[in-house]
Amino acid sequence: SHDSFSFYIDEASPVGPEQPETVQNFVSVFGTVAKKLMRKWLATQTMNFTSQLGAGIRYFDLRISTKPRDPDNELYFAHGLFSAKVKEGLEEINAFLADHPKEVVFLDFNHFYGMQKYHHEKLVQMLKDTYGNKMCPAIFAHEVSLQYLWEKEHQVLVFYHSPVALEVPFLWPGQMMPAPWANTTDPEKLIQFLQASITERRKKGSFFISQVVLTPKASTVVKGVASGLRETITER
């Protein structure tokens, strides 16, 4: 699932540090109303973690952020606004894995906002504490079969798009999970892009994501500002 933990986006949270100055200014002027409108465009899921897993989702697209002036120095899932605490999300996934020992999930940590070295160290430790030996060490992608994972009792593959991955055996480097992005609102262009990327996929010797998602442009948001992502793009 795309922006996997955006179901939990908190309208009371501050705006994420990755947002441009125009968005920051918009929220500072219009406050809560602006955040309610933002949530309609930023929440790409209608299900929580457990429901997504129950529906068959096994790949999670994760963006992690620190929160400005947060005294607890917590890590949060984020997509424009802040979502659930990372620790809570990881534990929820682990509860599902404990109940389903032959299921395997892919956790793709592909964006980090406002994170220093010690934040990465905190996240790595959190992964260790939560999943322990459930995590599969980085090997060649073609060696990873369900049979291999079952034999080793591994249930989690963690992809980490940061140089930190090179220092930790259970982190798979980000280039092992490429995710080319069509960045279009046009379904026909999206299909052409996906078909072309299949050819590239065969050359890589890695895992690969086909992003079957339409992405709103600024003009799309302006036209449908009160409607939101689902009504403006998904249902169409």
Coordinates of N, CA and C in Angstrom, one line a residue:
S1 N 0.9 -1.2 0.0 CA 0.0 0.0 0.0 C 0.9 1.2 0.0
H2 N 0.4 2.3 -0.6 CA 1.1 3.6 -0.8 C 0.9 4.5 0.4
D3 N 2.0 5.1 0.9 CA 1.9 6.0 2.1 C 1.1 5.2 3.1
S4 N 1.6 4.0 3.5 CA 0.8 3.0 4.2 C 0.2 3.4 5.5
F5 N 0.7 4.3 6.2 CA 0.2 4.6 7.5 C -0.5 5.9 7.6
S6 N -1.0 6.4 6.4 CA -1.6 7.7 6.4 C -3.1 7.7 6.9
F7 N -3.6 6.5 7.1 CA -4.9 6.4 7.7 C -5.0 7.1 9.0
Y8 N -3.8 7.2 9.8 CA -3.8 7.7 11.1 C -3.5 9.2 11.1
I9 N -3.4 9.9 10.0 CA -3.0 11.3 10.0 C -3.8 12.1 11.0
D10 N -3.1 12.9 11.8 CA -3.6 13.6 12.9 C -3.8 15.1 12.5
E11 N -5.0 15.5 12.4 CA -5.3 16.9 11.9 C -4.8 17.9 13.0
A12 N -4.6 17.5 14.2 CA -4.1 18.4 15.2 C -2.6 18.5 15.2
S13 N -1.9 17.7 14.4 CA -0.4 17.7 14.4 C 0.1 18.9 13.6
P14 N 1.4 19.3 13.9 CA 2.0 20.3 13.0 C 2.2 19.8 11.6
V15 N 2.5 20.7 10.7 CA 2.8 20.3 9.3 C 4.2 19.7 9.3
G16 N 4.4 18.7 8.5 CA 5.6 18.0 8.4 C 6.7 18.9 7.8
P17 N 8.0 18.6 8.3 CA 9.1 19.5 7.9 C 9.4 19.5 6.4
E18 N 8.9 18.5 5.7 CA 9.2 18.4 4.2 C 8.3 19.2 3.4
Q19 N 7.3 19.8 4.0 CA 6.3 20.6 3.2 C 6.8 21.9 2.8
P20 N 6.5 22.4 1.6 CA 7.0 23.7 1.1 C 6.5 24.9 1.9
E21 N 7.1 26.0 1.7 CA 6.7 27.2 2.5 C 5.3 27.6 2.2
T22 N 4.8 27.4 1.0 CA 3.5 27.8 0.6 C 2.4 27.0 1.4
V23 N 2.7 25.7 1.7 CA 1.8 24.9 2.5 C 1.9 25.4 4.0
Q24 N 3.1 25.6 4.4 CA 3.3 26.1 5.8 C 2.5 27.4 6.0
N25 N 2.6 28.3 5.0 CA 1.9 29.6 5.1 C 0.3 29.4 5.1
F26 N -0.1 28.5 4.2 CA -1.5 28.2 4.1 C -2.1 27.8 5.4
V27 N -1.4 26.9 6.1 CA -1.9 26.4 7.4 C -1.8 27.5 8.5
S28 N -0.7 28.3 8.4 CA -0.6 29.3 9.5 C -1.8 30.3 9.4
V29 N -2.3 30.5 8.1 CA -3.4 31.5 7.9 C -4.7 30.8 8.3
F30 N -5.0 29.6 7.8 CA -6.3 29.0 7.9 C -6.4 27.9 9.0
G31 N -5.3 27.6 9.6 CA -5.3 26.7 10.8 C -6.0 25.4 10.6
T32 N -6.9 25.0 11.5 CA -7.6 23.7 11.5 C -8.3 23.4 10.2
V33 N -9.0 24.4 9.6 CA -9.7 24.2 8.3 C -8.7 23.8 7.2
A34 N -7.5 24.4 7.2 CA -6.5 24.0 6.2 C -6.1 22.5 6.4
K35 N -5.9 22.1 7.7 CA -5.5 20.8 7.9 C -6.5 19.7 7.6
K36 N -7.8 20.1 7.8 CA -8.9 19.2 7.4 C -8.9 18.9 5.9
L37 N -8.7 20.0 5.2 CA -8.6 19.9 3.7 C -7.4 19.1 3.3
M38 N -6.2 19.4 4.0 CA -5.0 18.6 3.6 C -5.2 17.1 3.9
R39 N -5.9 16.8 5.0 CA -6.0 15.4 5.3 C -6.8 14.6 4.1
K40 N -7.7 15.3 3.5 CA -8.5 14.7 2.4 C -7.6 14.3 1.2
W41 N -6.4 15.0 1.1 CA -5.5 14.7 0.0 C -4.3 13.9 0.4
L42 N -4.0 13.9 1.7 CA -2.8 13.2 2.2 C -3.1 11.8 2.7
A43 N -4.3 11.5 3.1 CA -4.7 10.2 3.6 C -5.0 9.2 2.4
T44 N -4.0 8.3 2.1 CA -4.2 7.5 0.9 C -4.8 6.1 1.3
Q45 N -5.1 5.9 2.6 CA -5.6 4.6 3.0 C -6.9 4.9 3.9
T46 N -7.8 3.9 3.8 CA -9.0 4.0 4.7 C -8.9 2.9 5.8
M47 N -7.8 2.2 5.8 CA -7.7 1.0 6.8 C -6.5 1.2 7.7
N48 N -6.7 0.7 8.9 CA -5.5 0.7 9.8 C -4.6 -0.5 9.5
F49 N -3.5 -0.6 10.2 CA -2.5 -1.6 9.9 C -3.1 -3.0 9.9
T50 N -3.8 -3.4 10.9 CA -4.3 -4.8 11.1 C -5.3 -5.1 9.9
S51 N -6.1 -4.1 9.6 CA -7.1 -4.3 8.5 C -6.4 -4.5 7.2
Q52 N -5.4 -3.7 6.9 CA -4.6 -3.8 5.7 C -4.0 -5.2 5.6
L53 N -3.4 -5.7 6.7 CA -2.8 -7.0 6.7 C -3.9 -8.1 6.4
G54 N -5.0 -7.9 7.1 CA -6.1 -8.9 6.9 C -6.6 -8.9 5.4
A55 N -6.5 -7.8 4.7 CA -6.9 -7.6 3.3 C -5.9 -8.2 2.4
G56 N -4.7 -8.6 2.9 CA -3.7 -9.1 2.0 C -2.5 -8.3 1.7
I57 N -2.4 -7.0 2.3 CA -1.3 -6.2 2.1 C -0.1 -6.8 2.8
R58 N 1.0 -6.9 2.0 CA 2.3 -7.4 2.6 C 3.5 -6.5 2.3
Y59 N 3.3 -5.4 1.5 CA 4.3 -4.4 1.3 C 3.8 -3.1 1.9
F60 N 4.7 -2.5 2.7 CA 4.3 -1.2 3.3 C 5.3 -0.1 2.9
D61 N 4.8 1.0 2.5 CA 5.6 2.2 2.0 C 5.6 3.1 3.2
L62 N 6.8 3.3 3.8 CA 6.9 4.1 5.0 C 7.8 5.3 4.9
R63 N 7.2 6.4 5.4 CA 8.0 7.7 5.5 C 8.0 8.1 7.0
I64 N 9.2 8.4 7.4 CA 9.5 8.6 8.9 C 9.9 10.0 9.1
S65 N 9.5 10.6 10.2 CA 9.8 12.0 10.5 C 9.9 12.2 12.0
T66 N 10.8 13.1 12.4 CA 10.8 13.7 13.7 C 9.7 14.8 13.8
K67 N 9.3 15.2 14.9 CA 8.3 16.2 15.1 C 8.9 17.5 15.7
P68 N 8.8 18.6 15.1 CA 9.4 19.8 15.6 C 9.0 20.1 17.1
R69 N 10.0 20.4 17.9 CA 9.8 20.8 19.3 C 9.1 19.7 20.1
D70 N 9.4 18.4 19.7 CA 8.8 17.3 20.4 C 9.7 16.9 21.6
P71 N 9.3 17.1 22.9 CA 10.2 16.9 24.0 C 10.6 15.4 24.1
D72 N 9.7 14.5 23.6 CA 10.0 13.1 23.7 C 10.9 12.5 22.6
N73 N 11.1 13.3 21.6 CA 12.0 12.9 20.5 C 11.5 11.6 19.8
E74 N 10.2 11.5 19.7 CA 9.6 10.3 19.1 C 9.8 10.3 17.6
L75 N 9.6 9.2 17.0 CA 9.6 9.0 15.5 C 8.1 8.7 15.1
Y76 N 7.7 9.4 14.0 CA 6.3 9.3 13.5 C 6.3 8.9 12.1
F77 N 5.3 8.2 11.6 CA 5.0 8.1 10.2 C 4.4 9.4 9.8
A78 N 4.7 9.8 8.6 CA 4.3 11.2 8.2 C 4.0 11.2 6.7
H79 N 3.1 12.0 6.3 CA 2.8 12.3 4.9 C 2.1 13.7 4.9
G80 N 2.9 14.7 4.9 CA 2.4 16.1 5.0 C 2.1 16.5 6.4
L81 N 1.2 15.7 7.1 CA 1.0 15.9 8.5 C 1.5 14.6 9.2
F82 N 1.5 14.6 10.5 CA 2.0 13.5 11.2 C 0.9 12.4 11.5
S83 N 1.4 11.2 11.5 CA 0.5 10.1 11.7 C 0.9 9.4 13.0
A84 N 0.7 8.0 13.0 CA 1.0 7.3 14.3 C 2.5 7.2 14.6
K85 N 2.7 6.9 15.9 CA 4.1 6.7 16.3 C 4.6 5.4 15.6
V86 N 5.9 5.5 15.2 CA 6.5 4.3 14.5 C 6.5 3.1 15.4
K87 N 6.8 3.2 16.6 CA 6.8 2.1 17.5 C 5.5 1.3 17.6
E88 N 4.4 2.1 17.6 CA 3.1 1.5 17.7 C 2.8 0.7 16.4
G89 N 3.1 1.3 15.3 CA 2.9 0.6 14.0 C 3.7 -0.7 13.8
L90 N 4.9 -0.6 14.2 CA 5.8 -1.8 14.1 C 5.2 -2.9 15.0
E91 N 4.8 -2.5 16.2 CA 4.2 -3.5 17.1 C 2.9 -4.1 16.6
E92 N 2.1 -3.3 16.0 CA 0.9 -3.9 15.4 C 1.1 -4.9 14.3
I93 N 2.1 -4.6 13.5 CA 2.5 -5.6 12.4 C 3.0 -6.8 13.1
N94 N 3.8 -6.7 14.1 CA 4.4 -7.8 14.8 C 3.4 -8.7 15.4
A95 N 2.3 -8.1 15.9 CA 1.2 -8.9 16.5 C 0.6 -9.8 15.4
F96 N 0.4 -9.3 14.2 CA -0.1 -10.1 13.1 C 0.8 -11.2 12.8
L97 N 2.1 -10.9 12.7 CA 3.1 -11.9 12.3 C 3.2 -13.1 13.4
A98 N 3.0 -12.7 14.6 CA 3.0 -13.7 15.7 C 1.9 -14.7 15.5
D99 N 0.7 -14.2 15.1 CA -0.4 -15.0 14.9 C -0.4 -15.8 13.6
H100 N 0.5 -15.3 12.6 CA 0.5 -16.0 11.3 C 2.0 -16.2 10.9
P101 N 2.6 -17.3 11.5 CA 4.0 -17.5 11.4 C 4.5 -17.8 10.0
K102 N 3.7 -18.0 9.0 CA 4.2 -18.2 7.6 C 4.0 -17.0 6.7
E103 N 3.5 -15.9 7.3 CA 3.3 -14.7 6.5 C 4.6 -13.8 6.6
V104 N 4.9 -13.1 5.5 CA 6.1 -12.3 5.3 C 5.7 -10.9 4.9
V105 N 6.3 -9.9 5.5 CA 6.0 -8.5 5.1 C 7.3 -7.8 4.7
F106 N 7.1 -6.9 3.8 CA 8.2 -6.0 3.3 C 8.0 -4.6 3.9
L107 N 8.9 -4.1 4.6 CA 8.8 -2.8 5.2 C 9.8 -1.9 4.5
D108 N 9.4 -0.9 3.7 CA 10.2 -0.1 2.8 C 10.3 1.3 3.4
F109 N 11.4 1.6 4.2 CA 11.6 2.9 4.8 C 12.3 3.8 3.7
N110 N 11.5 4.6 3.0 CA 12.1 5.2 1.8 C 12.2 6.7 1.9
H111 N 11.6 7.3 2.9 CA 11.8 8.8 3.1 C 12.0 9.1 4.6
F112 N 13.0 9.9 4.9 CA 13.3 10.3 6.2 C 13.3 11.8 6.3
Y113 N 12.6 12.4 7.3 CA 12.5 13.9 7.4 C 13.0 14.3 8.8
G114 N 13.9 15.2 8.8 CA 14.3 15.8 10.1 C 15.1 14.8 11.0
M115 N 15.7 13.8 10.4 CA 16.4 12.8 11.2 C 17.9 12.9 11.2
Q116 N 18.4 12.9 12.4 CA 19.9 12.9 12.5 C 20.4 11.5 12.8
K117 N 21.7 11.4 12.9 CA 22.3 10.0 13.1 C 21.6 9.3 14.3
Y118 N 21.5 10.0 15.4 CA 20.9 9.3 16.6 C 19.5 8.9 16.4
H119 N 18.7 9.6 15.5 CA 17.4 9.1 15.2 C 17.4 7.8 14.4
H120 N 18.3 7.7 13.5 CA 18.5 6.4 12.8 C 18.9 5.3 13.7
E121 N 19.8 5.6 14.6 CA 20.2 4.6 15.6 C 19.0 4.1 16.4
K122 N 18.1 5.1 16.8 CA 16.9 4.8 17.6 C 16.0 3.9 16.8
L123 N 15.8 4.2 15.5 CA 14.9 3.4 14.7 C 15.5 2.0 14.5
V124 N 16.8 1.9 14.2 CA 17.4 0.5 14.1 C 17.2 -0.3 15.3
Q125 N 17.4 0.3 16.5 CA 17.2 -0.4 17.8 C 15.7 -0.8 17.9
M126 N 14.8 0.1 17.5 CA 13.4 -0.2 17.6 C 13.1 -1.5 16.8
L127 N 13.6 -1.5 15.6 CA 13.4 -2.7 14.7 C 14.0 -4.0 15.4
K128 N 15.2 -3.9 15.9 CA 15.7 -5.0 16.6 C 14.8 -5.5 17.8
D129 N 14.4 -4.5 18.6 CA 13.6 -4.9 19.8 C 12.3 -5.5 19.4
T130 N 11.7 -5.0 18.3 CA 10.4 -5.5 17.9 C 10.4 -6.8 17.1
Y131 N 11.3 -6.9 16.2 CA 11.3 -8.1 15.3 C 12.4 -9.1 15.5
G132 N 13.5 -8.7 16.1 CA 14.6 -9.6 16.4 C 15.0 -10.5 15.3
N133 N 14.9 -11.9 15.5 CA 15.4 -12.8 14.5 C 14.3 -13.0 13.4
K134 N 13.2 -12.3 13.5 CA 12.2 -12.4 12.4 C 12.7 -11.7 11.1
M135 N 13.7 -10.8 11.3 CA 14.2 -10.1 10.1 C 15.2 -10.9 9.3
C136 N 15.1 -10.9 8.0 CA 15.9 -11.6 7.1 C 17.1 -10.7 6.8
P137 N 18.4 -11.2 7.0 CA 19.6 -10.4 6.6 C 19.6 -10.2 5.1
A138 N 20.2 -9.1 4.7 CA 20.4 -8.8 3.3 C 21.2 -9.9 2.6
I139 N 20.6 -10.5 1.5 CA 21.3 -11.5 0.7 C 21.0 -11.2 -0.7
F140 N 21.3 -12.0 -1.7 CA 20.9 -11.8 -3.1 C 19.4 -12.0 -3.2
A141 N 18.7 -11.1 -3.9 CA 17.2 -11.1 -4.0 C 16.7 -12.5 -4.5
H142 N 17.4 -13.0 -5.5 CA 16.9 -14.3 -6.1 C 17.0 -15.5 -5.2
E143 N 17.7 -15.3 -4.0 CA 17.8 -16.4 -3.1 C 16.6 -16.5 -2.1
V144 N 15.8 -15.4 -2.1 CA 14.8 -15.3 -1.1 C 13.5 -15.9 -1.7
S145 N 13.2 -17.1 -1.2 CA 11.9 -17.7 -1.5 C 11.1 -17.9 -0.2
L146 N 9.8 -18.2 -0.4 CA 9.1 -18.4 0.9 C 9.6 -19.6 1.6
Q147 N 10.1 -20.7 0.9 CA 10.6 -21.9 1.5 C 11.9 -21.5 2.3
Y148 N 12.7 -20.6 1.8 CA 13.9 -20.2 2.5 C 13.5 -19.5 3.8
L149 N 12.6 -18.5 3.6 CA 12.2 -17.7 4.8 C 11.5 -18.6 5.9
W150 N 10.7 -19.6 5.5 CA 10.1 -20.5 6.4 C 11.1 -21.3 7.2
E151 N 12.1 -21.8 6.4 CA 13.1 -22.6 7.1 C 13.9 -21.8 8.1
K152 N 14.2 -20.5 7.8 CA 15.0 -19.7 8.7 C 14.1 -19.0 9.7
E153 N 12.8 -19.1 9.6 CA 11.8 -18.5 10.5 C 12.0 -16.9 10.4
H154 N 12.2 -16.4 9.2 CA 12.2 -15.0 8.9 C 10.9 -14.6 8.4
Q155 N 10.4 -13.4 8.8 CA 9.1 -12.9 8.4 C 9.1 -11.5 7.9
V156 N 10.3 -10.8 8.1 CA 10.3 -9.4 7.8 C 11.6 -9.1 6.9
L157 N 11.3 -8.4 5.8 CA 12.4 -7.8 5.0 C 12.4 -6.3 5.2
V158 N 13.4 -5.7 5.7 CA 13.4 -4.2 5.9 C 14.3 -3.6 4.9
F159 N 13.7 -2.7 4.0 CA 14.5 -1.9 3.0 C 14.7 -0.5 3.6
Y160 N 15.9 0.0 3.5 CA 16.2 1.2 4.2 C 17.0 2.2 3.3
H161 N 16.3 3.2 2.8 CA 16.9 4.1 1.8 C 17.8 5.2 2.5
S162 N 18.9 4.7 3.0 CA 19.8 5.6 3.7 C 21.2 4.8 3.8
P163 N 22.3 5.6 3.8 CA 23.6 4.9 3.9 C 23.7 4.0 5.2
V164 N 22.9 4.3 6.2 CA 22.8 3.5 7.4 C 22.7 2.0 7.1
A165 N 22.0 1.7 6.0 CA 21.7 0.3 5.6 C 23.0 -0.5 5.4
L166 N 24.1 0.2 5.0 CA 25.3 -0.5 4.7 C 26.0 -1.0 6.0
E167 N 25.6 -0.4 7.1 CA 26.3 -0.8 8.4 C 25.5 -1.8 9.2
V168 N 24.3 -2.2 8.8 CA 23.4 -3.1 9.6 C 23.0 -4.3 8.8
P169 N 23.4 -5.5 9.2 CA 23.2 -6.7 8.4 C 21.7 -6.9 8.0
F170 N 20.8 -6.6 8.9 CA 19.4 -6.9 8.6 C 18.7 -5.8 7.8
L171 N 19.4 -4.7 7.4 CA 18.8 -3.7 6.5 C 19.2 -3.9 5.1
W172 N 18.2 -4.0 4.2 CA 18.5 -4.2 2.8 C 18.6 -2.8 2.2
P173 N 19.7 -2.5 1.4 CA 19.9 -1.2 0.8 C 18.7 -0.8 0.0
G174 N 18.4 0.5 -0.1 CA 17.2 1.0 -0.8 C 17.2 0.6 -2.3
Q175 N 18.4 0.5 -2.9 CA 18.4 0.1 -4.3 C 17.9 -1.3 -4.6
M176 N 17.8 -2.1 -3.5 CA 17.2 -3.4 -3.7 C 15.7 -3.4 -3.8
M177 N 15.1 -2.2 -3.7 CA 13.6 -2.1 -3.9 C 13.3 -0.8 -4.7
P178 N 13.7 -0.8 -6.0 CA 13.4 0.4 -6.8 C 11.9 0.6 -7.0
A179 N 11.5 1.8 -7.1 CA 10.1 2.1 -7.2 C 9.9 3.3 -8.2
P180 N 10.1 3.0 -9.5 CA 9.9 4.1 -10.4 C 8.4 4.7 -10.3
W181 N 8.3 6.0 -10.5 CA 7.1 6.7 -10.2 C 6.6 7.4 -11.5
A182 N 5.4 7.1 -11.9 CA 4.8 7.8 -13.1 C 4.5 9.2 -13.0
N183 N 4.1 9.6 -11.8 CA 3.8 11.0 -11.5 C 2.8 11.6 -12.5
T184 N 1.6 11.0 -12.6 CA 0.6 11.5 -13.6 C -0.8 11.3 -13.0
T185 N -1.7 12.1 -13.6 CA -3.1 11.9 -13.2 C -3.9 11.1 -14.3
D186 N -3.1 10.8 -15.4 CA -3.7 10.2 -16.6 C -3.6 8.6 -16.5
P187 N -4.7 7.9 -16.4 CA -4.6 6.4 -16.3 C -3.8 5.8 -17.5
E188 N -4.1 6.3 -18.7 CA -3.4 5.8 -19.9 C -1.9 5.9 -19.8
K189 N -1.4 7.1 -19.4 CA 0.0 7.3 -19.3 C 0.6 6.4 -18.2
L190 N -0.2 6.2 -17.1 CA 0.3 5.4 -16.0 C 0.5 3.9 -16.6
I191 N -0.5 3.4 -17.4 CA -0.3 2.1 -17.9 C 0.9 2.0 -18.8
Q192 N 1.1 3.0 -19.7 CA 2.3 2.9 -20.6 C 3.5 2.9 -19.8
F193 N 3.6 3.7 -18.7 CA 4.8 3.8 -17.9 C 5.0 2.4 -17.2
L194 N 4.0 1.8 -16.7 CA 4.1 0.5 -16.0 C 4.6 -0.6 -17.0
Q195 N 4.1 -0.5 -18.2 CA 4.5 -1.5 -19.2 C 5.9 -1.4 -19.6
A196 N 6.4 -0.1 -19.7 CA 7.8 0.1 -20.0 C 8.7 -0.3 -18.9
S197 N 8.2 -0.1 -17.6 CA 9.1 -0.4 -16.5 C 9.3 -1.9 -16.3
I198 N 8.3 -2.7 -16.8 CA 8.5 -4.1 -16.6 C 9.7 -4.6 -17.3
T199 N 10.1 -4.0 -18.5 CA 11.3 -4.4 -19.2 C 12.5 -4.1 -18.3
E200 N 12.5 -2.9 -17.7 CA 13.6 -2.5 -16.8 C 13.7 -3.5 -15.6
R201 N 12.6 -3.9 -15.1 CA 12.6 -4.7 -13.9 C 13.4 -6.0 -14.1
R202 N 13.3 -6.6 -15.3 CA 13.9 -7.9 -15.5 C 15.4 -7.8 -15.5
K203 N 16.0 -6.5 -15.6 CA 17.4 -6.4 -15.7 C 18.1 -6.2 -14.3
K204 N 17.3 -5.9 -13.3 CA 17.8 -5.4 -12.1 C 18.4 -6.4 -11.1
G205 N 17.8 -7.6 -11.0 CA 18.2 -8.6 -10.0 C 17.9 -8.1 -8.6
S206 N 16.8 -7.4 -8.5 CA 16.4 -6.9 -7.2 C 14.9 -7.1 -7.1
F207 N 14.3 -6.8 -5.9 CA 12.9 -6.6 -5.8 C 12.5 -5.4 -6.6
F208 N 11.2 -5.2 -6.8 CA 10.7 -4.1 -7.7 C 9.3 -3.8 -7.4
I209 N 9.0 -2.5 -7.4 CA 7.6 -2.0 -7.2 C 7.0 -1.4 -8.5
S210 N 5.8 -1.9 -8.8 CA 5.1 -1.2 -9.8 C 4.1 -0.3 -9.1
Q211 N 4.3 1.0 -9.2 CA 3.4 1.9 -8.5 C 2.2 2.2 -9.3
V212 N 1.1 1.4 -9.0 CA -0.1 1.6 -9.7 C -0.9 2.7 -9.0
V213 N -0.4 3.9 -9.0 CA -1.0 5.1 -8.3 C -1.0 6.3 -9.2
L214 N -2.1 7.0 -9.2 CA -2.2 8.3 -9.8 C -1.9 9.4 -8.8
T215 N -1.1 10.4 -9.3 CA -0.6 11.5 -8.4 C -1.2 12.8 -8.8
P216 N -1.9 13.5 -7.8 CA -2.5 14.8 -8.2 C -1.5 15.9 -8.4
K217 N -1.7 16.7 -9.4 CA -0.9 17.9 -9.6 C -1.5 19.0 -8.7
A218 N -0.7 20.1 -8.6 CA -1.2 21.3 -7.8 C -2.6 21.7 -8.4
S219 N -2.7 21.7 -9.7 CA -4.0 22.2 -10.3 C -5.1 21.3 -10.0
T220 N -4.8 19.9 -9.8 CA -5.9 19.0 -9.5 C -6.4 19.3 -8.1
V221 N -5.5 19.6 -7.2 CA -5.9 19.9 -5.8 C -6.7 21.1 -5.7
V222 N -6.3 22.2 -6.5 CA -7.0 23.5 -6.4 C -8.4 23.3 -6.9
K223 N -8.6 22.5 -8.0 CA -9.9 22.3 -8.6 C -10.8 21.5 -7.6
G224 N -10.2 20.5 -6.9 CA -11.1 19.7 -6.1 C -10.7 19.8 -4.6
V225 N -10.3 21.0 -4.2 CA -9.8 21.2 -2.9 C -10.7 20.6 -1.8
A226 N -12.0 20.8 -1.9 CA -12.9 20.4 -0.8 C -13.3 18.9 -1.0
S227 N -13.0 18.3 -2.2 CA -13.5 17.0 -2.5 C -12.5 15.9 -1.9
G228 N -11.2 16.1 -2.2 CA -10.2 15.2 -1.7 C -9.8 14.2 -2.7
L229 N -8.7 13.4 -2.4 CA -8.1 12.5 -3.3 C -9.0 11.4 -3.8
R230 N -9.8 10.8 -2.8 CA -10.6 9.7 -3.2 C -11.6 10.0 -4.2
E231 N -12.4 11.1 -4.0 CA -13.5 11.5 -4.9 C -12.9 12.0 -6.2
T232 N -11.8 12.8 -6.2 CA -11.3 13.5 -7.4 C -10.6 12.5 -8.3
I233 N -9.8 11.6 -7.7 CA -9.0 10.8 -8.6 C -9.4 9.3 -8.5
T234 N -9.5 8.7 -7.3 CA -9.6 7.3 -7.2 C -10.9 6.8 -7.7
E235 N -12.0 7.4 -7.4 CA -13.3 7.0 -7.8 C -13.5 7.2 -9.3
R236 N -12.9 8.3 -9.8 CA -13.0 8.6 -11.3 C -12.2 7.5 -12.0

